[in-house]
PDB file of N, CA, C and O in Angstrom:
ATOM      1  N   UNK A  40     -55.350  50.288 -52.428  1.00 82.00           N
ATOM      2  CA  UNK A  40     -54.188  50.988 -51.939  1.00 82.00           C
ATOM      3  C   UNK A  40     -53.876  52.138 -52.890  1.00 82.00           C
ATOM      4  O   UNK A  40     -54.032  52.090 -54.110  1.00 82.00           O
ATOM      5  N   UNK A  41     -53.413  53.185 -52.189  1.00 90.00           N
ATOM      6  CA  UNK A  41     -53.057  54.318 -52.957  1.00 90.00           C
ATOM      7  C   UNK A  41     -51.990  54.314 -53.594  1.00 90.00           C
ATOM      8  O   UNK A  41     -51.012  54.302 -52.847  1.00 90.00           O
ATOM      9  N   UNK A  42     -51.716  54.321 -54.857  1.00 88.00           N
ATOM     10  CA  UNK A  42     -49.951  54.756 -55.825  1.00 88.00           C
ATOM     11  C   UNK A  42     -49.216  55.295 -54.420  1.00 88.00           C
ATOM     12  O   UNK A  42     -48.289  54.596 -54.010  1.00 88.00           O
ATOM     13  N   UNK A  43     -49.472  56.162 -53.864  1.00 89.00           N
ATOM     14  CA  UNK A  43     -48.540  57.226 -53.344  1.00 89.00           C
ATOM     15  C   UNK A  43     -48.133  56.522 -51.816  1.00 89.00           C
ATOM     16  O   UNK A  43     -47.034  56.764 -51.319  1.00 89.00           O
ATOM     17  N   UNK A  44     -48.789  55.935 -51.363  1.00 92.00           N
ATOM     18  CA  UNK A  44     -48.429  54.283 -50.116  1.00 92.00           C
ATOM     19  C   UNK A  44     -47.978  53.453 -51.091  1.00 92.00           C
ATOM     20  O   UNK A  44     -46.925  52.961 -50.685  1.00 92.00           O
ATOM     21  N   UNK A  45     -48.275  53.014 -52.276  1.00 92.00           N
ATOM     22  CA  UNK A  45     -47.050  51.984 -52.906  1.00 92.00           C
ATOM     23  C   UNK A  45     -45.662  51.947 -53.146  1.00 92.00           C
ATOM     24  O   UNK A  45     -44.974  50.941 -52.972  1.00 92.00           O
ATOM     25  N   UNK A  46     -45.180  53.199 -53.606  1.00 93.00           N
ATOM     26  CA  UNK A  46     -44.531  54.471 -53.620  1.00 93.00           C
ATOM     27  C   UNK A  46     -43.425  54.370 -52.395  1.00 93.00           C
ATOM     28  O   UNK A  46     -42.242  54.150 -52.658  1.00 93.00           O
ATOM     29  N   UNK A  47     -43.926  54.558 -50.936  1.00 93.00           N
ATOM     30  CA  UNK A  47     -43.547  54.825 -50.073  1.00 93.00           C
ATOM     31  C   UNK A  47     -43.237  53.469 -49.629  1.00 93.00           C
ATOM     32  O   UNK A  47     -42.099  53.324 -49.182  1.00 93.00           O
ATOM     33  N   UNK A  48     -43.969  52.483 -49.651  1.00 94.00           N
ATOM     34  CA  UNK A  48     -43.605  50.620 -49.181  1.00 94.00           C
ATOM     35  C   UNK A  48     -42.764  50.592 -50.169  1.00 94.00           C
ATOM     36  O   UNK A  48     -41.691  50.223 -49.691  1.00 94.00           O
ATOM     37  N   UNK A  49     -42.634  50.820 -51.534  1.00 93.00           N
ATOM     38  CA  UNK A  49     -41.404  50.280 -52.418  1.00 93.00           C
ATOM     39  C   UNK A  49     -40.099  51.176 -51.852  1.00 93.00           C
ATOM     40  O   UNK A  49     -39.068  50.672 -51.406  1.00 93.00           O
ATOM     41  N   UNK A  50     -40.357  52.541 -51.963  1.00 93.00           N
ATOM     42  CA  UNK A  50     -39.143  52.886 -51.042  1.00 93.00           C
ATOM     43  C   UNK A  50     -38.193  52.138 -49.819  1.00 93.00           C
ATOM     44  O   UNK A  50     -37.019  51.793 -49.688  1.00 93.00           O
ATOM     45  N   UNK A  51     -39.530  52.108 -48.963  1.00 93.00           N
ATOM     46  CA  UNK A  51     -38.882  51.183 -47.662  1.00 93.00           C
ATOM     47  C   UNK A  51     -37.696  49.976 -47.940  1.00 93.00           C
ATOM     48  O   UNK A  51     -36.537  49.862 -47.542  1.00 93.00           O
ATOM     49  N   UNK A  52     -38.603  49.093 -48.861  1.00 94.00           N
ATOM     50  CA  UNK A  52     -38.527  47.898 -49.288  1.00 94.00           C
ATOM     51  C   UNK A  52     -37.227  48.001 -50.087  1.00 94.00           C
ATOM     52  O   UNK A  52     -36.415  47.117 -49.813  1.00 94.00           O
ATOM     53  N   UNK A  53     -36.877  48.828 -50.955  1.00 93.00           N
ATOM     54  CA  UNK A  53     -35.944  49.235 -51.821  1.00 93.00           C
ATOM     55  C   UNK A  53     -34.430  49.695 -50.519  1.00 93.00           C
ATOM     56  O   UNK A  53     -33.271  49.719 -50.932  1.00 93.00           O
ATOM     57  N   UNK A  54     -34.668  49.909 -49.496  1.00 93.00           N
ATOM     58  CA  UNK A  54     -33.542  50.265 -48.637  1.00 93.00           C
ATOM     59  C   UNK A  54     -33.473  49.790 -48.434  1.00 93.00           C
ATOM     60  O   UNK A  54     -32.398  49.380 -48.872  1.00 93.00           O
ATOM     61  N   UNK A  55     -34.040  48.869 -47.618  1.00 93.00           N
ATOM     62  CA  UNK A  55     -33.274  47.406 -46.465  1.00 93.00           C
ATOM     63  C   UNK A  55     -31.783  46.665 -46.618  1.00 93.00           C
ATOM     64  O   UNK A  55     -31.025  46.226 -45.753  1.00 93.00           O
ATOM     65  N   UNK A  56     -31.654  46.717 -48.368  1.00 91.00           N
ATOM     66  CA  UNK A  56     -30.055  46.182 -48.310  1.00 91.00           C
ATOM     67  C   UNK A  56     -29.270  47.011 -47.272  1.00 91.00           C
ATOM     68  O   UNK A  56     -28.455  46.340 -46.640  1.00 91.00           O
ATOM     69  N   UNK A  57     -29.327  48.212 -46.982  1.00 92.00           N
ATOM     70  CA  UNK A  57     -28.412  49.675 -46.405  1.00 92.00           C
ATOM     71  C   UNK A  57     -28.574  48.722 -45.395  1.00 92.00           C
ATOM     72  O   UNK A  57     -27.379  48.465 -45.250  1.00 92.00           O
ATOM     73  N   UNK A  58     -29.381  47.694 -44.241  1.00 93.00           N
ATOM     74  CA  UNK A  58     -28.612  47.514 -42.879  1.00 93.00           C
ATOM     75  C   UNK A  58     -28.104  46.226 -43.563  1.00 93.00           C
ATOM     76  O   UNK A  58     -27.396  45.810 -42.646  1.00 93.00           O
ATOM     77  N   UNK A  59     -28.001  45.455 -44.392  1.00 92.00           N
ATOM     78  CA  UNK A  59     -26.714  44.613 -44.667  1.00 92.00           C
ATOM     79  C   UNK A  59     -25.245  45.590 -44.571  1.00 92.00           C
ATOM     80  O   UNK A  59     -24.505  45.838 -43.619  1.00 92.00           O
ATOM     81  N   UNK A  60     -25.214  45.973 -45.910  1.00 93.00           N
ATOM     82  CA  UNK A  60     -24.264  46.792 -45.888  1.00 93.00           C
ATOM     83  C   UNK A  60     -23.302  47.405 -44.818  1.00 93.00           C
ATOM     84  O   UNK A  60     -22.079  47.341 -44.702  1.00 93.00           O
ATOM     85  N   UNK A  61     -24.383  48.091 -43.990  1.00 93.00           N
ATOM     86  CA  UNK A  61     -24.122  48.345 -42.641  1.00 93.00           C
ATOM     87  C   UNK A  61     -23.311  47.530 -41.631  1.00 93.00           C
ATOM     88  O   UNK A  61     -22.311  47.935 -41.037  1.00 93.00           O
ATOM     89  N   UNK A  62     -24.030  46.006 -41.488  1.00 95.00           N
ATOM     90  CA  UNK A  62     -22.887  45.333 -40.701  1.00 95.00           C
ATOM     91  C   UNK A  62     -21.710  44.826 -41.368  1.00 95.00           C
ATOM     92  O   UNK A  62     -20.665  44.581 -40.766  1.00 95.00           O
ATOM     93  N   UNK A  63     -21.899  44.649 -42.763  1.00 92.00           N
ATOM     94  CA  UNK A  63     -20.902  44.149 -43.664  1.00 92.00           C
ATOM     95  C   UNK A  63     -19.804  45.227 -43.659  1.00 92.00           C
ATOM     96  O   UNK A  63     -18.634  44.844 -43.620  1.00 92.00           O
ATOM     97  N   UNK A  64     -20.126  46.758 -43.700  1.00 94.00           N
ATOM     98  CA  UNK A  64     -18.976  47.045 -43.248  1.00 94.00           C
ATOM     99  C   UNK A  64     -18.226  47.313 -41.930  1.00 94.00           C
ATOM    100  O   UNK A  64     -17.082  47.750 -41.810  1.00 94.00           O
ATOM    101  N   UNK A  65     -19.051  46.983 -41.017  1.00 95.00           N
ATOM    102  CA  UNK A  65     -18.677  46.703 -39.618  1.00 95.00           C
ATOM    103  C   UNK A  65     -18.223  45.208 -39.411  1.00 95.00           C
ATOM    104  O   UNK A  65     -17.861  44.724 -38.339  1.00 95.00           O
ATOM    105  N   UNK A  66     -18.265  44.875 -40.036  1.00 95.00           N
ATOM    106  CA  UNK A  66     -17.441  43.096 -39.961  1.00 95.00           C
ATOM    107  C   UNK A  66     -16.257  43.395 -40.832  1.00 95.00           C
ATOM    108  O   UNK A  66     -15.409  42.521 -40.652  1.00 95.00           O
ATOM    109  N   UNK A  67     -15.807  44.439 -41.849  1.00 93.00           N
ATOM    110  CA  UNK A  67     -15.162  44.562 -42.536  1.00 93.00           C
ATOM    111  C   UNK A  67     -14.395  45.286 -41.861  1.00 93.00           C
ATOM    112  O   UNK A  67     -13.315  44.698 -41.796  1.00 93.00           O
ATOM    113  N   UNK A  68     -14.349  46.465 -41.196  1.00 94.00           N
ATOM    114  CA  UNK A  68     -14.024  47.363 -40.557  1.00 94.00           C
ATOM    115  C   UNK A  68     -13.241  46.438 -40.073  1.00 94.00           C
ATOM    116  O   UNK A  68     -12.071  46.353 -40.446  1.00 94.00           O
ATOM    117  N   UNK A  69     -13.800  45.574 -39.132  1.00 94.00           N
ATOM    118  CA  UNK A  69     -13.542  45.141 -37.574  1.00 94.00           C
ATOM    119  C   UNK A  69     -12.751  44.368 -37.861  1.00 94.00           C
ATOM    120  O   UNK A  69     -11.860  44.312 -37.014  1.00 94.00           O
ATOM    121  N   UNK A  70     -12.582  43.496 -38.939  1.00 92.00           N
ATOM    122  CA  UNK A  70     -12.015  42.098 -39.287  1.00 92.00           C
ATOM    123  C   UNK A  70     -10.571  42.588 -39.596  1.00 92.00           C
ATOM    124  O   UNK A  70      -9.532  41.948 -39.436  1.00 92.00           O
ATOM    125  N   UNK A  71     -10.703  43.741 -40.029  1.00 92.00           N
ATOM    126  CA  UNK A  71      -9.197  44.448 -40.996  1.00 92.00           C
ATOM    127  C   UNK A  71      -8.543  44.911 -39.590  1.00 92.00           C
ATOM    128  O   UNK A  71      -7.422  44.513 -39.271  1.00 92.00           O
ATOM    129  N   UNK A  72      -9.187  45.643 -38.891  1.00 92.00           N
ATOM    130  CA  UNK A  72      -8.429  46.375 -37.879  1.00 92.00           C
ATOM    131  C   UNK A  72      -8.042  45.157 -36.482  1.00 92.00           C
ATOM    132  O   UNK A  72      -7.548  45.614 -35.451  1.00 92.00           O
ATOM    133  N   UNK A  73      -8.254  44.012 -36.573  1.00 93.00           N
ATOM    134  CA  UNK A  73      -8.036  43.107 -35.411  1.00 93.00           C
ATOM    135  C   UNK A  73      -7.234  42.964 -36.352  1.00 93.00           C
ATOM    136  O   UNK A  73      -6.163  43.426 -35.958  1.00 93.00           O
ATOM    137  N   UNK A  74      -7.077  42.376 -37.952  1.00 89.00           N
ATOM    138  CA  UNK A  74      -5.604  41.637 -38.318  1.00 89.00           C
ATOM    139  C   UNK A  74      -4.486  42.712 -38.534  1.00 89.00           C
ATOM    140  O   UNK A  74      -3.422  42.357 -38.028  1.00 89.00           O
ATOM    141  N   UNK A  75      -4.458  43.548 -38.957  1.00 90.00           N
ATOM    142  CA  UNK A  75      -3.790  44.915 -38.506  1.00 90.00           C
ATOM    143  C   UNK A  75      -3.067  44.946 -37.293  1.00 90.00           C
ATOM    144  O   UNK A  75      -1.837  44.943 -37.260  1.00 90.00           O
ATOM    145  N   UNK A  76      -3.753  44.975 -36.352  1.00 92.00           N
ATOM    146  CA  UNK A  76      -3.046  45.112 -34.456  1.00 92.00           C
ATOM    147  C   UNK A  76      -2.579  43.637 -34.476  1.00 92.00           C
ATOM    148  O   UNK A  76      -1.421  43.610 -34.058  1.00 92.00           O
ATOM    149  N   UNK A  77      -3.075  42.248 -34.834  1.00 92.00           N
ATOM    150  CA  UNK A  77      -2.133  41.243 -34.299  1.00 92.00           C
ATOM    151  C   UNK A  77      -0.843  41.333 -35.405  1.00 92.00           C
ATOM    152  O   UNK A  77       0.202  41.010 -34.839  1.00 92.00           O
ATOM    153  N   UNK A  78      -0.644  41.689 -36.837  1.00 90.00           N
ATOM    154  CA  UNK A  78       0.599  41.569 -37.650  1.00 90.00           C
ATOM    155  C   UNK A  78       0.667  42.814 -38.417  1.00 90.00           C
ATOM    156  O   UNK A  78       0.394  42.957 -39.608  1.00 90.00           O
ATOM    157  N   UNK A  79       1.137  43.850 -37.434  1.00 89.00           N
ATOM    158  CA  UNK A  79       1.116  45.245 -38.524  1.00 89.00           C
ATOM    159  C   UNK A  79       1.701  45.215 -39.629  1.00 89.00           C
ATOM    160  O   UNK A  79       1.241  45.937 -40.513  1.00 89.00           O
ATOM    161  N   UNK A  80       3.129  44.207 -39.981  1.00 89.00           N
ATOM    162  CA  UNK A  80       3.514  44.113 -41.206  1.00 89.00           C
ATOM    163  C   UNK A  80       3.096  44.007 -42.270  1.00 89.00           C
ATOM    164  O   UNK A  80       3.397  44.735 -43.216  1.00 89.00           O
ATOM    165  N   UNK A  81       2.215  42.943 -42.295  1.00 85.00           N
ATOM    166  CA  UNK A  81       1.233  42.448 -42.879  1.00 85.00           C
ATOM    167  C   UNK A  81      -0.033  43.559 -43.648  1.00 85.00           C
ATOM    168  O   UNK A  81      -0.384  43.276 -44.794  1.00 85.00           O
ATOM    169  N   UNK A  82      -0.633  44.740 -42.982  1.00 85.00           N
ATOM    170  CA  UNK A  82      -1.086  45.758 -43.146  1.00 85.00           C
ATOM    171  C   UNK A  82      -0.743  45.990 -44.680  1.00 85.00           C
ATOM    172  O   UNK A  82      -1.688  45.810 -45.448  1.00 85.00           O
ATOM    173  N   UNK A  83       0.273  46.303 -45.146  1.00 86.00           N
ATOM    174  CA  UNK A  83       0.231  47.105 -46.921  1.00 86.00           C
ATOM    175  C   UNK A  83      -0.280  46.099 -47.358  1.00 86.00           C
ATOM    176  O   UNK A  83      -1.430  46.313 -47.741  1.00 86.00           O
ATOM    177  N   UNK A  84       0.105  44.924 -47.497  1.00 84.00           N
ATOM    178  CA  UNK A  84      -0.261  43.769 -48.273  1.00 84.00           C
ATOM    179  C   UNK A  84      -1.583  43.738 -48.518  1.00 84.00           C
ATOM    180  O   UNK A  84      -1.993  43.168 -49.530  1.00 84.00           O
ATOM    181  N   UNK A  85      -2.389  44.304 -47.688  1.00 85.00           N
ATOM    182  CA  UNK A  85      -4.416  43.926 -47.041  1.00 85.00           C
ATOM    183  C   UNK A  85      -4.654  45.161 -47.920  1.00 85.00           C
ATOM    184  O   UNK A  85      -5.724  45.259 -48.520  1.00 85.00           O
ATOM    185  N   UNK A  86      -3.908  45.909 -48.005  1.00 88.00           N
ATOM    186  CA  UNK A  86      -4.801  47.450 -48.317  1.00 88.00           C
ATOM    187  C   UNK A  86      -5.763  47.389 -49.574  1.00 88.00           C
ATOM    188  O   UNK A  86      -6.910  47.787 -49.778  1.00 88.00           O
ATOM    189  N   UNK A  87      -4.895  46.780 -50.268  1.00 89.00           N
ATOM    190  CA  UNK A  87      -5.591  47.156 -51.665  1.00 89.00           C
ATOM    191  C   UNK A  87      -6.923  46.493 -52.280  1.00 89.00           C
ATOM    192  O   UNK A  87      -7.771  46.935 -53.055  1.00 89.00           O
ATOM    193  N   UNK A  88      -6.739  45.000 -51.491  1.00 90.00           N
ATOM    194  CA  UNK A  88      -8.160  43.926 -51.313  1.00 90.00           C
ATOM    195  C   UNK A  88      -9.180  44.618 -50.338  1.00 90.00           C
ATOM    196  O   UNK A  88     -10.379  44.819 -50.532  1.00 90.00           O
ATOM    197  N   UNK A  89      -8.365  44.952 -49.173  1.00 90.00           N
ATOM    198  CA  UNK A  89      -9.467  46.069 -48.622  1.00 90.00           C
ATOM    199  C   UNK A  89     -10.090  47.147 -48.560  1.00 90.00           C
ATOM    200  O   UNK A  89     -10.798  47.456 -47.601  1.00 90.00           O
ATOM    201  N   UNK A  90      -9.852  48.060 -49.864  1.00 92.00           N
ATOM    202  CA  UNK A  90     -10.112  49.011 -50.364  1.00 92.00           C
ATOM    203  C   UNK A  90     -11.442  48.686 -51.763  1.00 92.00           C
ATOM    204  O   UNK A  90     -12.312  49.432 -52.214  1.00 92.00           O
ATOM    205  N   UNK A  91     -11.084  47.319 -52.089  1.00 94.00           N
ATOM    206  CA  UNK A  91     -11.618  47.098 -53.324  1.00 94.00           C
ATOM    207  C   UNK A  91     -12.884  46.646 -52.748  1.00 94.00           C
ATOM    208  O   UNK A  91     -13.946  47.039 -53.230  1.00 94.00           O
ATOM    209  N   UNK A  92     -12.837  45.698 -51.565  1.00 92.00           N
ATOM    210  CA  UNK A  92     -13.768  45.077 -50.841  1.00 92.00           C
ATOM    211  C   UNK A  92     -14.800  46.414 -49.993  1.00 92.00           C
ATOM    212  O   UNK A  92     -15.805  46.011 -49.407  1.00 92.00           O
ATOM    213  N   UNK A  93     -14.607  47.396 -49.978  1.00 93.00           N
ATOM    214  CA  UNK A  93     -14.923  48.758 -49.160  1.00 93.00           C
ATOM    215  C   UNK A  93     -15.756  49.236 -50.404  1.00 93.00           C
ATOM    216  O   UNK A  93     -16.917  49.353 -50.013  1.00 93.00           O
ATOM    217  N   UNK A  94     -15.663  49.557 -51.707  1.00 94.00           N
ATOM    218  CA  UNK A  94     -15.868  49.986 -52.807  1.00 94.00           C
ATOM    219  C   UNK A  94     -17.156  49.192 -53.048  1.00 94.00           C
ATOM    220  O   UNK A  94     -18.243  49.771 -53.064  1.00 94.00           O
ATOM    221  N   UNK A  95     -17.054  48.008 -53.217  1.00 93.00           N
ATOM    222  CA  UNK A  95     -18.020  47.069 -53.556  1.00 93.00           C
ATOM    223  C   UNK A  95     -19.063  47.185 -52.543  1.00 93.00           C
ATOM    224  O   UNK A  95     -20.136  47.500 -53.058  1.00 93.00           O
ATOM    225  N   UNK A  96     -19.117  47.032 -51.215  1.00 92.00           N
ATOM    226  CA  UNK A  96     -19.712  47.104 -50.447  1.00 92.00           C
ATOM    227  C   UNK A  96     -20.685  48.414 -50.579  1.00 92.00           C
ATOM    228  O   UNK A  96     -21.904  48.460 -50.744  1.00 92.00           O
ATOM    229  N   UNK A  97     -19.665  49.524 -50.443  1.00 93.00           N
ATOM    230  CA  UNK A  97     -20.672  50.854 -50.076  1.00 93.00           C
ATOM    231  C   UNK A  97     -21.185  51.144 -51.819  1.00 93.00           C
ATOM    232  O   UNK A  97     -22.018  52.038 -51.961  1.00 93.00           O
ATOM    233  N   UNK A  98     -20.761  50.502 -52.940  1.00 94.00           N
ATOM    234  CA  UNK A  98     -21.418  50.869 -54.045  1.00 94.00           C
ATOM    235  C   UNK A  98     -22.623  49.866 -53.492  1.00 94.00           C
ATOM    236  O   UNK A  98     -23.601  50.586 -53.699  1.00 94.00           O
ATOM    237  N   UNK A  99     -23.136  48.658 -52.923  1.00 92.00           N
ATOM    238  CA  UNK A  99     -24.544  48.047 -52.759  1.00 92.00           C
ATOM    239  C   UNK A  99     -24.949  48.551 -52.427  1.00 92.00           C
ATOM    240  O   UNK A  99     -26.144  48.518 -52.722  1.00 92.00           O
ATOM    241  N   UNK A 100     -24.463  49.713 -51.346  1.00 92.00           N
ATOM    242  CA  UNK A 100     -25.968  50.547 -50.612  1.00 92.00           C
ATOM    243  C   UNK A 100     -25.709  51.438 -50.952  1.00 92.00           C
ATOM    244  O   UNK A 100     -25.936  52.162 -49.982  1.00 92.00           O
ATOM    245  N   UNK A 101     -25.244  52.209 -51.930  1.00 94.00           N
ATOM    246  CA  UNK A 101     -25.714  53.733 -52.938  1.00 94.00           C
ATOM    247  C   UNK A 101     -26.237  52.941 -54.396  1.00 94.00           C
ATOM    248  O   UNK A 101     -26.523  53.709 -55.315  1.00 94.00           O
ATOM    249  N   UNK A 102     -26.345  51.819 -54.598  1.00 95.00           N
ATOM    250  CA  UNK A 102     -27.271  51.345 -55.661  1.00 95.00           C
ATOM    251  C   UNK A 102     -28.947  51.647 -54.878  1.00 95.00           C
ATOM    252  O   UNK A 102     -29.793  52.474 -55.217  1.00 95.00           O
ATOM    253  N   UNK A 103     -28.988  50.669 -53.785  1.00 93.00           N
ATOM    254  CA  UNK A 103     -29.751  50.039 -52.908  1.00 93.00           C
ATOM    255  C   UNK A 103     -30.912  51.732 -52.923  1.00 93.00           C
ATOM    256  O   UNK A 103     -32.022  52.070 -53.334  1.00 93.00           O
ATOM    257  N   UNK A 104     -29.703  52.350 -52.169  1.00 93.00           N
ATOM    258  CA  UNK A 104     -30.543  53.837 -52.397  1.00 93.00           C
ATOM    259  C   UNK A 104     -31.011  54.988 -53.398  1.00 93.00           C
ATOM    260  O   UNK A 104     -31.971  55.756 -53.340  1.00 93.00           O
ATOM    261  N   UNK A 105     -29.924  54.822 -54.400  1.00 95.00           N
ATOM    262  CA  UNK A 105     -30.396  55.164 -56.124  1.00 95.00           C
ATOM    263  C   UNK A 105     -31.923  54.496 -56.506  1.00 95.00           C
ATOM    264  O   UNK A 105     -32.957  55.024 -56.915  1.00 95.00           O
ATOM    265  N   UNK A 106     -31.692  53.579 -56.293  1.00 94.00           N
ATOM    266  CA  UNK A 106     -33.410  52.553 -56.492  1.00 94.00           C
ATOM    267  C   UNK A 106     -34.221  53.128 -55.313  1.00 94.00           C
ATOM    268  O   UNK A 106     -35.306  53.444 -55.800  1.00 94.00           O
ATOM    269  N   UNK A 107     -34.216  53.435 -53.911  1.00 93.00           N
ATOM    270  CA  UNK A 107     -35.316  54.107 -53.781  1.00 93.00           C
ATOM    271  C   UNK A 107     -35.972  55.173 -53.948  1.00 93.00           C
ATOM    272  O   UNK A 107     -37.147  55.457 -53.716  1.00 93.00           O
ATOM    273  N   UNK A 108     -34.560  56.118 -54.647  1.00 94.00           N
ATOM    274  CA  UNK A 108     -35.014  57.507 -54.781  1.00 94.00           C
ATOM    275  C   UNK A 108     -35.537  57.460 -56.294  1.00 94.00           C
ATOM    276  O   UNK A 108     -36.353  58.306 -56.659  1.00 94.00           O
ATOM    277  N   UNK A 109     -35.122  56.580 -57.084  1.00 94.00           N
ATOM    278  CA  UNK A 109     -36.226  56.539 -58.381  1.00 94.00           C
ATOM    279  C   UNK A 109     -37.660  56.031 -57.868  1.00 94.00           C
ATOM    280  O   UNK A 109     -38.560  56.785 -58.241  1.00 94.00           O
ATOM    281  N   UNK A 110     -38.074  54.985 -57.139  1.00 93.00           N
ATOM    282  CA  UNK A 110     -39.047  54.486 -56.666  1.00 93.00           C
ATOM    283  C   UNK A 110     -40.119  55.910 -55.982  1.00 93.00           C
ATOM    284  O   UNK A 110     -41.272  56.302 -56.161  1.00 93.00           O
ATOM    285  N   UNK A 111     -39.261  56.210 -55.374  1.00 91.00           N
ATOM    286  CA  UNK A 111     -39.893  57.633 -54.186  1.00 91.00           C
ATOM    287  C   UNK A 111     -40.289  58.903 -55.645  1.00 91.00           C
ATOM    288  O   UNK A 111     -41.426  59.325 -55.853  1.00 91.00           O
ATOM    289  N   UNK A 112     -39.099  59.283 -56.442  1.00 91.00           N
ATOM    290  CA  UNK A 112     -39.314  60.575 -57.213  1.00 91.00           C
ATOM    291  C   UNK A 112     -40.024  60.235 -58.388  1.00 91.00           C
ATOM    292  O   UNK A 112     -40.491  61.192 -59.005  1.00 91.00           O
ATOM    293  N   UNK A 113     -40.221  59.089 -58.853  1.00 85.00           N
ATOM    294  CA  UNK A 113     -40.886  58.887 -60.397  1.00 85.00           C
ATOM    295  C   UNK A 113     -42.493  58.734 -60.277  1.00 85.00           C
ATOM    296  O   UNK A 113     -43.176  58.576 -61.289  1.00 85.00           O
TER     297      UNK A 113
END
């Protein structure tokens, strides 16, 4: 096998967390905005766990992708 196809499979391989991420923040999304519409009061209280929980998430898939672009450029 060629470096430069290893290269390109470690890339691949190196993204895949991005469709976790992906539904994780679509379950996150979704989960916040259904408890939101049934107890809007409730809403400030969520923000700040759900902001922190948003952070964490989208930092896994800009790690996820930092690692393939070293994999791809080095």
């Amino acid at each position: 096998m060629d470096a430069e196809a290893a290269k390109f499979i470690g890339a691949g391989l190196a993204v895949l967390p991005l469709l976790g991420v992906g539904l994780g923040l679509g379950i996150l999304f979704g989960n916040f905005m259904q408890g939101a519409f049934r107890n809007p009061s409730a809403t400030a209280g969520l923000n700040t766990q759900f902001y922190i929980a948003f952070a964490l998430t989208e930092a896994t898939g800009l790690f996820a992708l930092v690692i393939a672009f070293l994999i791809l450029f080095s």
